[in-house]
Amino acid sequence: MNGMTILSLLISQMLIYSAPLIFTSLGGVFSERAGIVNVGLEGIMVIGAFAGVVFNIEFAENFGKMTPLLAILVGGAAGVVFAAIHAVATINFRADHVVSGTVLNLLAPALGVFLVKVIYGKGQTDSIRESFGKFSFPGLSKIPVLGDLFFKNTSLMGYVAIATTFLAWFILYKTKFGLRLRSVGEHPQAADTLGINVYAMRYAGVLIAGFLGGVGGAVSAQSVNINFSATTIVGSGFIALAAVIFGKWNPIGAMLASLFFGLSQSLAVIGGQLPGLSAIPTVYLQIAPYLITIIALAAFFGSSVAPKADGINYIKSK
């Protein structure tokens, strides 16, 4: 395996594993910029993966190659419904944000497996009929060197996730909606005096996080796992949350952190094919992404400053 082949494989696999993290971490940025800590990203990803896989299995014959794309929208919609629980608990009932998110994380896998048993009579689904697979960009894949590295046999959703990052940055920093969303996460009382509906903006942040987290789960299930079971999403939501912190609550920072964590996840899968890593026991490569996450948070958490009102419940009368 020559150097170009190794580099092409690394980039391709990094994008495949990073795409779900990018979508989900972007959702975390919207939620926390609005002042709602969203520890429940893991649970939202699980529900998105469940909904996406079930839709894929049931409607693949009807929609063919379009099925995975439609399934991620279904996964996003399921994520919105699930995130609404977190929104109601934290915004209306002023529950502790971490406790509410933890409940989502505990509820989602059990609910998903239960529904799979009800629908299919077993603990996991069959493999999906249509998956994302590898994609080559017409024209761009013919470019010498760069085409082979970035645009040939790569992840389409990885590039969609990167494009979504810049859209999210534009929305947060260049639109009136983004300014209002950030204001309720920094100083909700001041925003309220200016006529901004704090509760509505916080709901918007959490529901956007639900949609993007559900999309992330559906993308993961249809590109990495190819089915749904209790272990389809294990830790990815927490890594996405770490990417939010590591990226300093900025969409572009979260994307770069997700690419970094996605690369570490991909090495656990393809490490055996790479010179220098093939001699490392597989178990060490499998725990590496989580160990790297802990080290990154320990090293950079102190220098990251969250929105001032993040995690603080707002009471309009005060």
Short mmCIF file of C-alpha atoms in Angstrom, two decimals:
data_model
loop_
_atom_site.label_atom_id
_atom_site.label_comp_id
_atom_site.label_asym_id
_atom_site.label_seq_id
_atom_site.Cartn_x
_atom_site.Cartn_y
_atom_site.Cartn_z
CA MET A 1 0.00 0.00 0.00
CA ASN A 2 1.68 3.24 -1.16
CA GLY A 3 1.50 6.64 0.51
CA MET A 4 -1.24 8.03 -1.73
CA THR A 5 -3.46 5.02 -1.14
CA ILE A 6 -2.97 5.26 2.63
CA LEU A 7 -3.74 8.99 2.67
CA SER A 8 -6.81 8.53 0.48
CA LEU A 9 -8.10 5.76 2.76
CA LEU A 10 -7.51 7.90 5.86
CA ILE A 11 -9.36 10.91 4.46
CA SER A 12 -12.26 8.82 3.19
CA GLN A 13 -12.72 6.98 6.48
CA MET A 14 -12.29 10.17 8.50
CA LEU A 15 -15.16 11.80 6.60
CA ILE A 16 -17.39 8.75 7.04
CA TYR A 17 -16.92 8.71 10.82
CA SER A 18 -16.86 12.49 11.20
CA ALA A 19 -20.12 13.26 9.40
CA PRO A 20 -22.44 12.07 12.23
CA LEU A 21 -20.28 13.89 14.78
CA ILE A 22 -20.34 17.13 12.78
CA PHE A 23 -24.13 17.16 12.42
CA THR A 24 -24.66 16.34 16.09
CA SER A 25 -22.05 18.77 17.42
CA LEU A 26 -23.59 21.56 15.33
CA GLY A 27 -26.89 20.77 17.04
CA GLY A 28 -25.13 21.00 20.39
CA VAL A 29 -23.76 24.43 19.44
CA PHE A 30 -27.26 25.76 18.65
CA SER A 31 -28.69 24.38 21.88
CA GLU A 32 -25.94 25.66 24.15
CA ARG A 33 -25.73 29.02 22.40
CA ALA A 34 -29.38 29.37 23.37
CA GLY A 35 -28.50 28.56 26.99
CA ILE A 36 -29.66 24.93 27.17
CA VAL A 37 -27.03 22.33 28.02
CA ASN A 38 -27.76 19.28 25.88
CA VAL A 39 -26.20 16.19 27.42
CA GLY A 40 -28.94 14.22 25.64
CA LEU A 41 -27.26 14.32 22.22
CA GLU A 42 -26.47 10.62 22.56
CA GLY A 43 -30.12 9.73 23.08
CA ILE A 44 -31.21 11.96 20.22
CA MET A 45 -28.72 10.21 17.92
CA VAL A 46 -30.10 6.82 18.99
CA ILE A 47 -33.67 7.81 18.16
CA GLY A 48 -32.56 9.28 14.83
CA ALA A 49 -30.71 6.07 14.00
CA PHE A 50 -33.75 3.95 14.89
CA ALA A 51 -36.17 6.05 12.82
CA GLY A 52 -33.80 6.25 9.85
CA VAL A 53 -33.12 2.51 9.73
CA VAL A 54 -36.78 1.53 10.10
CA PHE A 55 -37.76 3.94 7.31
CA ASN A 56 -34.96 2.60 5.13
CA ILE A 57 -36.02 -1.01 5.61
CA GLU A 58 -39.71 -0.35 5.06
CA PHE A 59 -39.49 2.02 2.07
CA ALA A 60 -36.33 1.02 0.19
CA GLU A 61 -38.39 -0.67 -2.52
CA ASN A 62 -40.42 2.50 -3.05
CA PHE A 63 -37.66 5.11 -3.12
CA GLY A 64 -34.58 3.15 -4.21
CA LYS A 65 -31.34 5.15 -4.10
CA MET A 66 -33.11 8.15 -2.57
CA THR A 67 -34.04 6.14 0.53
CA PRO A 68 -30.99 7.03 2.69
CA LEU A 69 -31.46 10.75 2.03
CA LEU A 70 -35.14 10.61 2.91
CA ALA A 71 -34.31 8.47 5.95
CA ILE A 72 -32.05 11.15 7.41
CA LEU A 73 -34.94 13.61 7.22
CA VAL A 74 -37.12 11.08 9.05
CA GLY A 75 -34.35 10.63 11.60
CA GLY A 76 -34.14 14.40 12.01
CA ALA A 77 -37.90 14.64 12.56
CA ALA A 78 -37.72 11.90 15.20
CA GLY A 79 -34.87 13.80 16.85
CA VAL A 80 -37.02 16.95 17.00
CA VAL A 81 -39.83 15.05 18.75
CA PHE A 82 -37.40 13.52 21.23
CA ALA A 83 -35.59 16.82 21.87
CA ALA A 84 -38.95 18.44 22.61
CA ILE A 85 -39.01 16.39 25.84
CA HIS A 86 -35.75 18.03 26.88
CA ALA A 87 -37.06 21.46 25.88
CA VAL A 88 -40.27 21.15 27.88
CA ALA A 89 -38.42 19.80 30.92
CA THR A 90 -35.73 22.48 30.99
CA ILE A 91 -37.58 25.54 29.68
CA ASN A 92 -41.12 25.11 31.03
CA PHE A 93 -40.50 23.02 34.13
CA ARG A 94 -36.98 24.37 34.81
CA ALA A 95 -35.49 20.91 35.35
CA ASP A 96 -31.77 20.49 35.74
CA HIS A 97 -30.34 20.34 32.23
CA VAL A 98 -27.87 17.55 32.91
CA VAL A 99 -30.46 15.37 34.62
CA SER A 100 -32.97 15.88 31.79
CA GLY A 101 -30.35 15.04 29.16
CA THR A 102 -29.28 11.95 31.08
CA VAL A 103 -32.88 10.76 31.11
CA LEU A 104 -32.96 11.04 27.31
CA ASN A 105 -29.76 8.99 27.08
CA LEU A 106 -31.20 6.26 29.30
CA LEU A 107 -34.60 6.26 27.61
CA ALA A 108 -33.56 6.20 23.95
CA PRO A 109 -31.73 2.83 23.68
CA ALA A 110 -34.37 1.02 25.72
CA LEU A 111 -37.20 2.57 23.72
CA GLY A 112 -35.48 1.83 20.41
CA VAL A 113 -34.81 -1.82 21.20
CA PHE A 114 -38.35 -2.25 22.59
CA LEU A 115 -39.90 -0.85 19.41
CA VAL A 116 -37.65 -3.04 17.24
CA LYS A 117 -38.84 -6.10 19.16
CA VAL A 118 -42.46 -5.01 18.73
CA ILE A 119 -42.05 -4.39 14.99
CA TYR A 120 -39.64 -7.16 13.98
CA GLY A 121 -39.84 -9.65 16.85
CA LYS A 122 -36.11 -9.55 17.60
CA GLY A 123 -33.53 -7.38 19.32
CA GLN A 124 -32.07 -5.78 16.19
CA THR A 125 -33.13 -4.98 12.65
CA ASP A 126 -31.92 -6.64 9.50
CA SER A 127 -29.28 -4.82 7.48
CA ILE A 128 -30.67 -1.92 5.46
CA ARG A 129 -31.15 -2.35 1.72
CA GLU A 130 -29.83 1.05 0.66
CA SER A 131 -26.82 2.68 2.32
CA PHE A 132 -24.73 5.74 1.52
CA GLY A 133 -21.64 3.80 0.51
CA LYS A 134 -18.78 5.54 -1.29
CA PHE A 135 -19.32 8.47 -3.64
CA SER A 136 -17.17 9.96 -6.41
CA PHE A 137 -17.82 13.57 -7.45
CA PRO A 138 -18.33 13.87 -11.22
CA GLY A 139 -15.49 15.87 -12.75
CA LEU A 140 -13.75 16.63 -9.46
CA SER A 141 -12.65 13.02 -9.03
CA LYS A 142 -10.64 13.35 -12.27
CA ILE A 143 -8.38 16.08 -10.89
CA PRO A 144 -4.82 14.73 -10.54
CA VAL A 145 -3.82 13.91 -6.96
CA LEU A 146 -6.51 16.06 -5.29
CA GLY A 147 -9.27 14.12 -7.02
CA ASP A 148 -7.95 10.81 -5.73
CA LEU A 149 -7.48 12.18 -2.21
CA PHE A 150 -10.67 14.14 -1.64
CA PHE A 151 -13.29 13.46 -4.29
CA LYS A 152 -13.02 9.80 -5.28
CA ASN A 153 -14.64 6.95 -3.32
CA THR A 154 -15.37 9.27 -0.44
CA SER A 155 -18.28 10.18 1.83
CA LEU A 156 -20.95 12.42 0.31
CA MET A 157 -22.48 13.10 3.73
CA GLY A 158 -19.10 14.18 5.04
CA TYR A 159 -19.07 17.05 2.55
CA VAL A 160 -22.74 17.82 3.23
CA ALA A 161 -21.87 18.05 6.94
CA ILE A 162 -18.98 20.43 6.22
CA ALA A 163 -21.25 22.61 4.03
CA THR A 164 -23.85 22.58 6.82
CA THR A 165 -21.16 23.86 9.20
CA PHE A 166 -20.61 27.02 7.18
CA LEU A 167 -24.37 27.49 6.86
CA ALA A 168 -24.70 27.16 10.65
CA TRP A 169 -21.90 29.70 11.15
CA PHE A 170 -23.63 32.15 8.81
CA ILE A 171 -26.97 31.70 10.61
CA LEU A 172 -25.44 32.18 14.07
CA TYR A 173 -23.20 35.15 13.29
CA LYS A 174 -24.69 36.92 10.28
CA THR A 175 -28.47 36.80 10.79
CA LYS A 176 -30.94 38.44 13.16
CA PHE A 177 -32.10 34.99 14.30
CA GLY A 178 -28.55 34.00 15.22
CA LEU A 179 -27.97 37.23 17.14
CA ARG A 180 -31.15 36.69 19.13
CA LEU A 181 -30.30 33.06 19.80
CA ARG A 182 -26.85 33.96 21.11
CA SER A 183 -28.25 36.82 23.19
CA VAL A 184 -30.58 34.54 25.17
CA GLY A 185 -27.63 32.28 25.89
CA GLU A 186 -25.50 35.15 27.14
CA HIS A 187 -27.92 37.44 28.97
CA PRO A 188 -31.58 36.37 28.75
CA GLN A 189 -32.81 39.20 31.00
CA ALA A 190 -31.32 41.83 28.70
CA ALA A 191 -32.71 40.04 25.64
CA ASP A 192 -36.15 39.94 27.26
CA THR A 193 -36.14 43.69 27.90
CA LEU A 194 -35.48 44.20 24.18
CA GLY A 195 -38.61 42.24 23.32
CA ILE A 196 -36.96 38.94 22.41
CA ASN A 197 -39.01 35.91 23.42
CA VAL A 198 -36.42 34.00 25.46
CA TYR A 199 -38.50 30.84 25.74
CA ALA A 200 -39.19 30.71 21.99
CA MET A 201 -35.52 31.19 21.11
CA ARG A 202 -34.45 28.50 23.57
CA TYR A 203 -37.04 26.13 22.11
CA ALA A 204 -35.64 26.89 18.65
CA GLY A 205 -32.10 26.06 19.79
CA VAL A 206 -33.09 22.75 21.36
CA LEU A 207 -35.30 21.67 18.45
CA ILE A 208 -32.59 22.52 15.91
CA ALA A 209 -30.25 20.39 18.02
CA GLY A 210 -32.84 17.62 17.91
CA PHE A 211 -33.06 17.74 14.13
CA LEU A 212 -29.30 17.80 13.56
CA GLY A 213 -28.70 15.12 16.21
CA GLY A 214 -31.34 12.90 14.62
CA VAL A 215 -29.73 13.44 11.23
CA GLY A 216 -26.36 12.51 12.75
CA GLY A 217 -27.78 9.28 14.14
CA ALA A 218 -29.44 8.37 10.85
CA VAL A 219 -26.24 9.09 8.92
CA SER A 220 -24.21 6.93 11.29
CA ALA A 221 -26.64 4.03 11.11
CA GLN A 222 -26.75 4.12 7.30
CA SER A 223 -23.05 4.55 6.65
CA VAL A 224 -21.25 2.83 9.53
CA ASN A 225 -23.53 0.30 11.24
CA ILE A 226 -26.00 -0.55 8.43
CA ASN A 227 -28.65 -1.67 10.96
CA PHE A 228 -30.11 -0.72 14.33
CA SER A 229 -29.40 -2.41 17.65
CA ALA A 230 -28.61 -1.41 21.22
CA THR A 231 -24.99 -0.80 20.19
CA THR A 232 -25.57 1.21 17.00
CA ILE A 233 -24.80 4.49 18.78
CA VAL A 234 -22.36 3.98 21.65
CA GLY A 235 -20.57 7.10 22.81
CA SER A 236 -20.86 9.12 19.59
CA GLY A 237 -23.21 11.64 21.20
CA PHE A 238 -20.80 12.22 24.05
CA ILE A 239 -17.91 12.66 21.61
CA ALA A 240 -20.04 15.20 19.71
CA LEU A 241 -20.66 17.03 22.99
CA ALA A 242 -16.92 17.03 23.61
CA ALA A 243 -16.45 18.49 20.11
CA VAL A 244 -18.81 21.35 21.05
CA ILE A 245 -16.63 22.18 24.07
CA PHE A 246 -13.35 21.52 22.27
CA GLY A 247 -14.57 23.77 19.43
CA LYS A 248 -15.46 26.56 21.90
CA TRP A 249 -19.17 26.59 21.03
CA ASN A 250 -18.39 27.73 17.48
CA PRO A 251 -19.71 25.77 14.46
CA ILE A 252 -16.38 25.77 12.64
CA GLY A 253 -14.50 24.82 15.79
CA ALA A 254 -16.98 22.01 16.44
CA MET A 255 -16.51 20.76 12.87
CA LEU A 256 -12.70 20.72 13.16
CA ALA A 257 -12.94 18.92 16.50
CA SER A 258 -15.35 16.39 14.98
CA LEU A 259 -12.94 15.75 12.10
CA PHE A 260 -10.20 15.12 14.65
CA PHE A 261 -12.36 12.73 16.70
CA GLY A 262 -13.66 11.09 13.51
CA LEU A 263 -10.10 10.40 12.43
CA SER A 264 -9.39 8.72 15.77
CA GLN A 265 -12.53 6.59 15.39
CA SER A 266 -11.60 5.57 11.85
CA LEU A 267 -8.15 4.44 12.97
CA ALA A 268 -9.83 1.91 15.26
CA VAL A 269 -11.37 0.34 12.14
CA ILE A 270 -8.63 0.61 9.51
CA GLY A 271 -5.60 0.64 11.80
CA GLY A 272 -4.83 -2.97 10.96
CA GLN A 273 -4.34 -1.99 7.31
CA LEU A 274 -1.85 0.78 8.04
CA PRO A 275 1.90 0.35 8.46
CA GLY A 276 2.97 1.13 12.01
CA LEU A 277 -0.51 0.58 13.46
CA SER A 278 -1.06 -3.02 12.36
CA ALA A 279 1.11 -4.26 15.24
CA ILE A 280 -0.99 -2.44 17.86
CA PRO A 281 -3.63 -4.68 19.51
CA THR A 282 -7.12 -3.87 18.21
CA VAL A 283 -8.50 -3.19 21.68
CA TYR A 284 -6.11 -0.25 22.12
CA LEU A 285 -7.23 1.26 18.83
CA GLN A 286 -10.87 0.82 19.86
CA ILE A 287 -10.45 2.70 23.14
CA ALA A 288 -8.28 5.40 21.57
CA PRO A 289 -11.18 7.71 20.49
CA TYR A 290 -12.57 7.87 24.02
CA LEU A 291 -9.15 8.29 25.59
CA ILE A 292 -8.34 11.09 23.15
CA THR A 293 -11.67 12.74 24.00
CA ILE A 294 -10.83 12.73 27.71
CA ILE A 295 -7.33 14.09 27.11
CA ALA A 296 -8.63 16.82 24.79
CA LEU A 297 -11.24 17.94 27.30
CA ALA A 298 -8.76 17.89 30.16
CA ALA A 299 -6.27 19.93 28.15
CA PHE A 300 -8.62 22.51 26.63
CA PHE A 301 -11.70 22.74 28.88
CA GLY A 302 -10.12 25.41 31.06
CA SER A 303 -9.54 27.70 28.08
CA SER A 304 -13.07 27.24 26.72
CA VAL A 305 -15.66 29.76 27.90
CA ALA A 306 -19.28 28.68 27.58
CA PRO A 307 -22.14 31.13 26.98
CA LYS A 308 -22.72 32.91 30.30
CA ALA A 309 -26.30 31.71 30.77
CA ASP A 310 -25.64 28.16 29.52
CA GLY A 311 -27.40 25.73 31.85
CA ILE A 312 -29.14 28.47 33.85
CA ASN A 313 -32.93 28.30 33.85
CA TYR A 314 -34.64 31.57 33.02
CA ILE A 315 -37.56 32.84 35.08
CA LYS A 316 -39.27 35.75 33.36
CA SER A 317 -40.36 37.47 36.57
CA LYS A 318 -36.74 37.90 37.76
#
